[in-house]
XYZ file of C-alpha atoms in Angstrom:
519
model
C 56.639 -3.804 26.245
C 55.115 -1.145 23.968
C 55.561 -3.054 20.734
C 53.472 -6.119 21.767
C 50.674 -3.779 22.893
C 50.646 -2.016 19.510
C 50.651 -5.363 17.765
C 47.728 -6.542 19.867
C 45.782 -3.355 19.063
C 46.516 -3.777 15.363
C 45.344 -7.381 15.464
C 42.142 -6.383 17.191
C 41.523 -3.700 14.558
C 42.109 -6.089 11.651
C 40.021 -8.813 13.250
C 37.125 -6.440 13.865
C 37.216 -5.367 10.215
C 37.220 -8.969 9.068
C 34.262 -9.749 11.299
C 32.397 -6.718 9.949
C 33.141 -7.762 6.382
C 31.957 -11.297 6.934
C 28.889 -10.428 9.025
C 25.774 -11.878 7.421
C 23.790 -9.514 5.237
C 20.285 -8.623 6.411
C 17.533 -10.793 4.964
C 14.945 -8.532 3.321
C 11.702 -9.580 1.675
C 9.926 -7.609 -1.079
C 6.172 -7.708 -1.634
C 3.365 -5.470 -2.781
C 0.206 -4.998 -4.833
C -0.816 -1.700 -6.365
C -3.945 -0.295 -7.988
C -6.298 2.677 -7.784
C -9.856 1.325 -7.686
C -12.937 3.430 -8.328
C -15.962 2.175 -6.432
C -18.053 4.423 -8.683
C -17.147 2.392 -11.759
C -19.017 -0.800 -12.692
C -15.746 -2.357 -13.842
C -14.078 -5.193 -11.931
C -10.364 -5.956 -11.845
C -9.215 -9.567 -12.150
C -5.884 -11.134 -11.222
C -4.217 -11.003 -14.692
C -4.473 -7.190 -14.640
C -1.763 -7.065 -11.959
C 0.886 -8.626 -14.234
C 2.396 -10.077 -11.060
C 6.122 -10.758 -10.957
C 7.482 -13.549 -8.787
C 10.853 -14.186 -7.180
C 13.863 -12.826 -9.119
C 11.511 -11.237 -11.713
C 10.696 -8.628 -9.075
C 14.167 -7.082 -9.351
C 13.345 -5.936 -12.896
C 10.776 -3.498 -11.499
C 13.430 -1.412 -9.769
C 16.447 0.124 -11.559
C 18.160 0.570 -8.180
C 18.014 -3.202 -7.652
C 19.884 -4.231 -10.775
C 22.744 -6.724 -10.163
C 25.529 -4.137 -9.974
C 23.541 -1.473 -8.129
C 24.945 -0.544 -4.675
C 21.691 -1.269 -2.852
C 21.473 -4.759 -4.344
C 24.754 -5.683 -2.644
C 23.729 -4.513 0.817
C 21.256 -7.273 1.675
C 20.107 -10.760 0.875
C 16.965 -9.883 -1.042
C 14.097 -12.368 -1.003
C 11.394 -11.127 -3.377
C 7.939 -12.655 -3.019
C 5.448 -10.964 -5.362
C 5.013 -7.474 -6.754
C 1.956 -6.791 -8.912
C 0.821 -3.479 -10.398
C -2.423 -2.977 -12.300
C -3.704 -0.074 -14.307
C -6.260 1.810 -12.226
C -9.726 0.359 -12.643
C -12.780 -0.898 -10.872
C -12.783 -2.705 -7.556
C -10.689 -5.878 -7.426
C -12.676 -9.095 -7.203
C -12.378 -10.871 -3.877
C -11.162 -14.003 -5.667
C -8.315 -12.116 -7.369
C -7.274 -10.440 -4.125
C -7.304 -13.654 -2.087
C -5.334 -15.498 -4.766
C -2.584 -12.881 -4.879
C -2.447 -12.560 -1.097
C -2.207 -16.345 -0.681
C 0.672 -16.536 -3.158
C 2.456 -13.743 -1.317
C 2.025 -15.359 2.091
C 3.094 -18.772 0.803
C 6.311 -17.277 -0.568
C 7.003 -15.348 2.630
C 6.546 -18.499 4.721
C 8.942 -20.396 2.487
C 11.899 -18.067 2.967
C 11.331 -16.698 6.486
C 12.720 -15.353 8.760
C 13.393 -11.768 7.692
C 15.191 -8.825 9.199
C 13.237 -6.426 7.016
C 10.613 -6.165 4.303
C 10.001 -3.593 1.597
C 6.227 -3.200 1.074
C 5.515 -1.554 -2.295
C 1.872 -0.480 -2.619
C -0.240 2.241 -4.180
C -2.693 2.587 -1.306
C -6.015 3.063 -3.119
C -7.005 -0.538 -3.807
C -10.656 -1.396 -3.274
C -11.749 -5.019 -3.024
C -15.336 -6.188 -3.350
C -16.706 -6.854 0.127
C -13.540 -5.780 1.984
C -12.621 -2.470 3.554
C -9.001 -1.278 3.720
C -7.333 -4.000 1.593
C -3.791 -2.710 2.126
C -4.320 -2.701 5.890
C -5.737 -6.215 5.707
C -2.866 -7.376 3.478
C -0.178 -6.054 5.804
C -1.886 -7.455 8.887
C -1.901 -10.892 7.268
C 1.761 -10.488 6.352
C 2.536 -9.667 9.987
C 0.679 -12.806 11.050
C 3.165 -14.779 8.931
C 6.487 -12.985 9.466
C 5.897 -11.552 12.932
C 6.688 -8.174 14.439
C 10.474 -8.398 14.749
C 10.747 -7.734 11.027
C 11.218 -4.052 10.154
C 8.788 -3.053 7.383
C 9.263 -0.027 5.123
C 6.305 1.027 2.973
C 6.252 3.273 -0.087
C 3.017 4.639 -1.510
C 1.421 6.911 -4.078
C 0.384 10.250 -2.608
C -3.126 9.446 -3.867
C -3.241 6.428 -1.567
C -5.049 6.135 1.741
C -3.381 5.548 5.100
C -5.659 3.810 7.588
C -4.611 3.486 11.210
C -4.294 -0.275 10.709
C -1.866 0.211 7.821
C 0.121 2.781 9.802
C 0.218 0.530 12.870
C 1.607 -2.482 11.053
C 4.366 -0.693 9.171
C 7.438 0.915 10.685
C 8.712 3.311 8.023
C 6.353 5.212 5.715
C 6.933 7.424 2.715
C 5.076 8.533 -0.396
C 5.580 10.460 -3.614
C 6.195 14.203 -3.357
C 5.304 15.051 -6.945
C 2.156 14.924 -9.055
C 2.581 13.926 -11.851
C 4.659 11.237 -10.169
C 8.053 11.960 -11.653
C 9.651 10.912 -8.359
C 7.988 7.490 -8.152
C 11.169 5.434 -8.440
C 13.081 7.887 -6.270
C 10.449 7.369 -3.552
C 10.721 3.597 -3.724
C 14.494 3.838 -3.486
C 14.126 6.137 -0.472
C 11.939 3.556 1.251
C 14.582 0.875 0.689
C 17.427 3.161 1.746
C 15.610 4.096 4.961
C 15.071 0.415 5.698
C 18.724 -0.489 5.172
C 19.930 2.437 7.258
C 17.746 1.486 10.221
C 18.872 -2.138 10.006
C 22.586 -1.467 9.533
C 22.740 1.196 12.247
C 20.862 -0.983 14.706
C 18.326 1.790 15.312
C 15.471 -0.461 14.247
C 11.913 0.766 14.465
C 11.398 4.501 14.891
C 10.040 5.239 18.349
C 7.317 7.608 17.169
C 4.745 7.658 14.395
C 2.497 10.723 14.176
C -0.672 10.249 12.116
C -3.095 13.112 11.462
C -6.256 12.703 9.381
C -7.142 15.849 7.435
C -10.817 16.016 6.337
C -10.056 16.972 2.743
C -10.871 14.894 -0.336
C -9.716 16.353 -3.639
C -8.956 14.877 -7.067
C -5.386 14.760 -8.289
C -6.235 17.212 -11.060
C -6.678 19.890 -8.385
C -3.617 19.019 -6.336
C -0.789 18.947 -8.848
C 2.582 19.927 -7.442
C 3.306 21.800 -10.683
C 1.199 24.713 -9.470
C 0.243 26.472 -6.257
C -0.706 25.734 -3.574
C 0.417 22.108 -4.042
C 3.859 23.206 -5.174
C 4.641 25.118 -1.977
C 2.826 22.654 0.267
C 4.873 19.687 -0.906
C 8.058 21.767 -0.922
C 7.838 21.698 2.885
C 8.078 17.893 3.071
C 11.732 17.233 2.198
C 13.210 19.818 4.613
C 11.092 18.410 7.440
C 12.097 14.847 6.571
C 15.755 15.890 6.565
C 15.793 17.057 10.179
C 17.808 15.122 12.771
C 15.468 12.898 14.745
C 13.055 12.428 11.828
C 13.176 9.505 9.401
C 10.516 10.635 6.930
C 7.497 12.877 6.432
C 4.634 12.616 3.981
C 1.341 14.128 2.877
C -1.258 11.871 1.296
C -3.937 13.623 -0.751
C -6.026 10.443 -0.661
C -8.145 8.902 -3.397
C -11.362 10.718 -4.260
C -13.201 8.045 -6.257
C -13.750 5.402 -3.613
C -16.485 5.594 -1.017
C -14.748 4.203 2.068
C -14.098 5.418 5.613
C -10.321 5.661 5.046
C -10.624 7.957 2.026
C -9.330 11.350 3.124
C -6.032 13.181 3.348
C -3.432 12.132 5.915
C -0.162 13.549 7.215
C 2.349 11.185 8.750
C 5.807 11.740 10.241
C 8.084 9.072 11.708
C 11.222 9.447 13.797
C 12.981 9.172 17.143
C 12.528 12.738 18.433
C 8.995 12.877 19.852
C 8.718 16.650 19.955
C 10.006 17.126 16.404
C 7.829 14.343 15.032
C 4.684 15.827 16.573
C 5.496 19.434 15.739
C 6.348 18.595 12.126
C 3.211 16.542 11.564
C 0.997 19.283 12.981
C 2.826 21.892 10.911
C 2.160 19.993 7.669
C -1.464 19.238 8.571
C -2.163 22.890 9.373
C -0.407 24.028 6.197
C -2.610 21.701 4.158
C -5.819 22.813 5.872
C -4.949 26.496 5.547
C -4.648 26.322 1.737
C -7.614 24.010 1.168
C -9.665 26.659 -0.647
C -6.828 27.590 -2.978
C -6.719 24.278 -4.858
C -8.010 24.542 -8.414
C -7.792 22.482 -11.563
C -4.334 22.401 -13.069
C -5.673 23.630 -16.436
C -8.723 25.552 -17.679
C -11.755 23.324 -17.195
C -15.208 23.401 -18.747
C -17.794 21.383 -20.622
C -16.717 19.380 -23.643
C -18.602 21.821 -25.856
C -16.713 24.813 -24.497
C -13.384 22.973 -24.731
C -14.033 22.161 -28.388
C -15.006 25.741 -29.155
C -11.709 26.977 -27.755
C -9.753 24.267 -29.549
C -11.288 25.148 -32.929
C -10.373 28.811 -32.421
C -6.809 28.127 -31.342
C -4.159 29.462 -33.767
C -1.568 26.997 -32.445
C -1.512 23.207 -32.440
C -1.647 20.544 -31.179
C -4.479 21.445 -28.839
C -5.149 18.836 -26.148
C -8.438 18.093 -24.415
C -8.485 15.811 -21.380
C -11.543 13.530 -21.411
C -11.454 13.269 -17.625
C -14.561 11.375 -16.537
C -13.430 8.000 -17.885
C -9.696 8.358 -17.289
C -8.302 4.785 -17.061
C -5.301 5.995 -15.048
C -7.606 7.225 -12.287
C -9.885 4.183 -12.176
C -12.328 4.695 -15.046
C -13.576 1.710 -17.021
C -12.014 3.269 -20.113
C -14.880 2.306 -22.430
C -17.346 5.143 -21.868
C -18.354 6.354 -25.333
C -20.021 9.649 -24.430
C -17.166 11.877 -25.607
C -16.295 10.060 -28.835
C -20.009 9.993 -29.725
C -20.187 13.770 -29.276
C -17.048 14.300 -31.346
C -18.136 12.180 -34.311
C -21.521 13.938 -34.376
C -19.888 17.318 -35.008
C -19.985 18.436 -38.662
C -16.354 19.631 -38.806
C -15.075 16.085 -38.252
C -17.418 14.314 -40.664
C -15.384 14.987 -43.802
C -12.014 13.355 -44.445
C -10.431 16.759 -45.125
C -11.716 18.271 -41.881
C -9.550 19.233 -38.872
C -7.199 16.406 -37.929
C -8.430 14.814 -34.692
C -6.789 12.009 -32.699
C -8.904 10.239 -30.088
C -7.298 7.917 -27.521
C -8.965 5.572 -26.953
C -11.838 3.074 -26.792
C -11.456 -0.654 -25.948
C -13.447 -3.339 -27.742
C -12.032 -6.775 -28.524
C -14.749 -7.651 -31.064
C -14.117 -4.493 -33.056
C -10.401 -5.300 -33.024
C -11.203 -8.666 -34.584
C -13.128 -6.884 -37.340
C -10.241 -4.485 -37.924
C -7.777 -7.372 -38.190
C -10.078 -9.135 -40.647
C -10.329 -5.980 -42.759
C -6.573 -5.392 -42.663
C -4.640 -2.147 -42.984
C -6.240 -0.093 -45.753
C -9.474 -2.048 -45.518
C -12.906 -0.774 -44.601
C -14.396 -1.608 -41.221
C -17.872 -1.033 -39.847
C -18.969 -1.882 -36.321
C -19.704 -0.652 -32.838
C -17.156 -0.169 -30.076
C -17.092 0.497 -26.345
C -19.786 0.780 -23.665
C -19.453 -2.900 -22.774
C -18.482 -2.299 -19.162
C -19.793 1.211 -18.546
C -22.822 2.006 -20.689
C -24.532 4.363 -18.232
C -23.874 7.495 -20.270
C -23.926 6.423 -23.928
C -24.379 3.225 -25.982
C -21.638 1.647 -28.123
C -20.356 4.079 -30.745
C -20.575 3.232 -34.430
C -17.253 3.437 -36.242
C -17.301 3.246 -40.030
C -14.000 3.986 -41.681
C -10.606 2.845 -42.913
C -8.100 0.835 -40.884
C -4.901 2.875 -40.852
C -2.720 0.662 -38.681
C -2.751 -2.444 -36.505
C -0.074 -3.009 -33.855
C 0.327 -6.083 -31.671
C 2.210 -6.624 -28.439
C 1.408 -3.752 -26.103
C 1.534 -4.810 -22.448
C -1.856 -3.334 -21.646
C -3.770 -3.015 -24.909
C -2.390 -6.239 -26.466
C -3.684 -5.113 -29.880
C -4.240 -1.549 -31.100
C -5.879 -0.310 -34.280
C -6.308 3.179 -35.720
C -9.504 3.754 -37.693
C -9.994 6.881 -39.805
C -13.596 8.057 -39.438
C -14.095 11.325 -41.289
C -11.141 13.427 -40.159
C -10.866 11.601 -36.841
C -8.166 9.025 -36.154
C -9.806 6.831 -33.510
C -7.594 4.445 -31.523
C -9.383 1.198 -30.647
C -7.737 -1.343 -28.352
C -8.339 -4.952 -27.408
C -7.962 -3.994 -23.739
C -7.934 -0.538 -22.205
C -4.702 1.417 -22.269
C -3.597 4.903 -21.221
C -1.884 7.140 -23.776
C 0.735 9.199 -21.933
C 3.787 9.365 -24.184
C 4.497 10.518 -27.703
C 5.651 7.019 -28.644
C 2.204 5.673 -27.719
C 0.955 7.541 -30.796
C 3.904 7.431 -33.176
C 4.223 3.647 -32.934
C 0.719 3.535 -34.439
C 1.730 5.783 -37.324
C 0.098 8.868 -35.815
C 1.703 12.307 -35.623
C 0.257 14.089 -32.614
C 2.468 17.175 -33.084
C 0.845 17.759 -36.480
C -2.734 17.141 -35.347
C -5.112 20.005 -34.808
C -6.748 18.356 -31.800
C -5.788 15.442 -29.551
C -8.431 14.148 -27.128
C -7.061 11.798 -24.493
C -8.729 9.935 -21.649
C -6.571 11.452 -18.966
C -6.658 14.045 -16.200
C -3.564 16.224 -15.982
C -1.220 15.682 -18.904
C 1.799 13.518 -18.273
C 5.182 15.262 -18.851
C 5.715 14.377 -22.531
C 2.225 15.428 -23.587
C 2.374 18.518 -21.408
C 5.586 19.569 -23.143
C 4.000 18.953 -26.563
C 0.728 20.823 -26.146
C 0.223 24.331 -27.517
C -3.153 24.613 -25.856
C -4.930 22.474 -23.277
C -8.267 22.250 -21.516
C -9.808 19.609 -19.265
C -13.366 18.548 -20.071
C -15.844 17.718 -17.307
C -17.117 14.547 -18.926
C -19.085 11.710 -17.266
C -17.649 8.411 -16.039
C -16.493 6.456 -13.031
C -13.961 9.149 -12.085
C -16.184 12.171 -12.581
C -14.300 15.284 -11.469
C -17.491 16.836 -10.142
C -17.407 15.005 -6.807
C -20.880 16.248 -5.872
C -22.340 14.016 -8.601
C -20.806 10.810 -7.213
C -23.189 10.213 -4.306
C -20.875 9.319 -1.422
C -22.538 7.304 1.360
C -19.677 5.995 3.516
C -16.883 8.553 3.705
C -16.467 10.402 6.981
C -18.351 13.691 7.092
C -17.961 16.602 7.251
C -15.468 16.584 4.385
C -14.027 19.473 2.399
C -15.127 20.543 -0.187
C -18.407 18.618 0.014
C -19.366 20.261 3.316
C -17.306 23.439 3.004
C -20.145 25.768 3.937
C -20.734 24.244 7.367
C -17.307 22.886 8.364
C -15.532 24.004 11.507
C -11.775 23.880 11.987
C -10.921 20.212 12.581
C -8.707 18.749 15.285
C -5.303 18.567 13.621
C -3.354 17.440 16.647
C -1.070 14.410 16.587
C -2.511 10.929 16.929
C 0.236 8.598 18.096
C 0.396 5.271 16.307
C 1.946 2.507 18.454
C 5.186 0.906 17.372
C 4.268 -2.198 15.380
C 3.750 -5.177 17.644
C 3.111 -3.098 20.757
C -0.626 -3.061 20.188
C -2.846 -4.698 17.610
């Protein structure tokens, strides 16, 4: 009698394995829009800036979703739209509504879903609309319902409103600034989603959300240095505890004047006590070091930065032209700094100190450069078309050194030699973060005496290249002197704007309902 029993057990084991192997894969949607939008910039962002990808094109955004990648095989992926824009001015309402409509139409077409990966930045501003990401996700919920498990990944410079937190189930954000862990964070969001679906655990029971009344620029909160380094080092160990799914600290976005713009701590998980304790621990840790945050590099006026650069015995010396940084939301065409540079006598002669300036956008000047050709003479004005509050268009009279077509952002780039300055002019604004951004134009930044870049903290390649670096407090839509911006809508009191009169805030846990339990 024993043998038939063993056979029956074996059959049951084999059958259960076959059932497991043939069980349908979870259906998971992918959607998201990302941009940092300065409300202090006169620029406006239109739909083409998002370079939206549709359907299968979306997979190309994520290396961990390539055809042979393990995660790709664990679900039936149904990508809708993912669009990412360079930071800039507020998004027009027409552009936002168009992209949202396309997303919702796609989601309706392929519903229902077991899960959705929501890939956003978190600092999008839309003309006439508060909290766009919260609005976007609410409208997604209205289409796909609340049974779908949603996992959201964000930039740590994003903003987490209660509405956004309520309508998502799993939340995470970058833990590094500069954002060297961006793709790792997105993969973590997808992995968390798959684990909760495959295990049957579903939505975490608890979401702790704590607003921290701090608003600081990214250039003061880099995780390369203290106190940001130690503060963010606490996140991963907390997130790795049993009973916790993830933990995150959002610095928030300093250059938008909205109620949601402030720091936030959020922890999700199934152990109520651990979730609450961990969130309060991180919030208190952040508040306790608030006065220790300082700029990641020596910072001063442009004049002082140039004085130091000219005295430096080592090169290249970098100066960050911070006020119009296009990767923080600046219009990118403020001419104040380049006007000051070209007025200095040391750069007026062709044999003066080698200066590279990146960059100034002007499509009409690009047309003139193309007409002149490489080696030809060009004379015209550039910049200050969008943001002319601080200086008029700058006159550039010089020799065209190179013209390059095909960049995703700039479309066309030209280098014009004006005195000893190599000025990069673009058809559309573009950030210059990597050595190849310069060398592909025929420039040699390692051999230059001075490189001035519209940027805040230097991205890794430039940081590794520099032999000296200062950040200039220049004007623009992302002015680093927050007291000059004129906030009217953010919640007050706010550190550091009201540091002298602030009392210790309430940093206790606010419980966010499980999505669908309360609207």
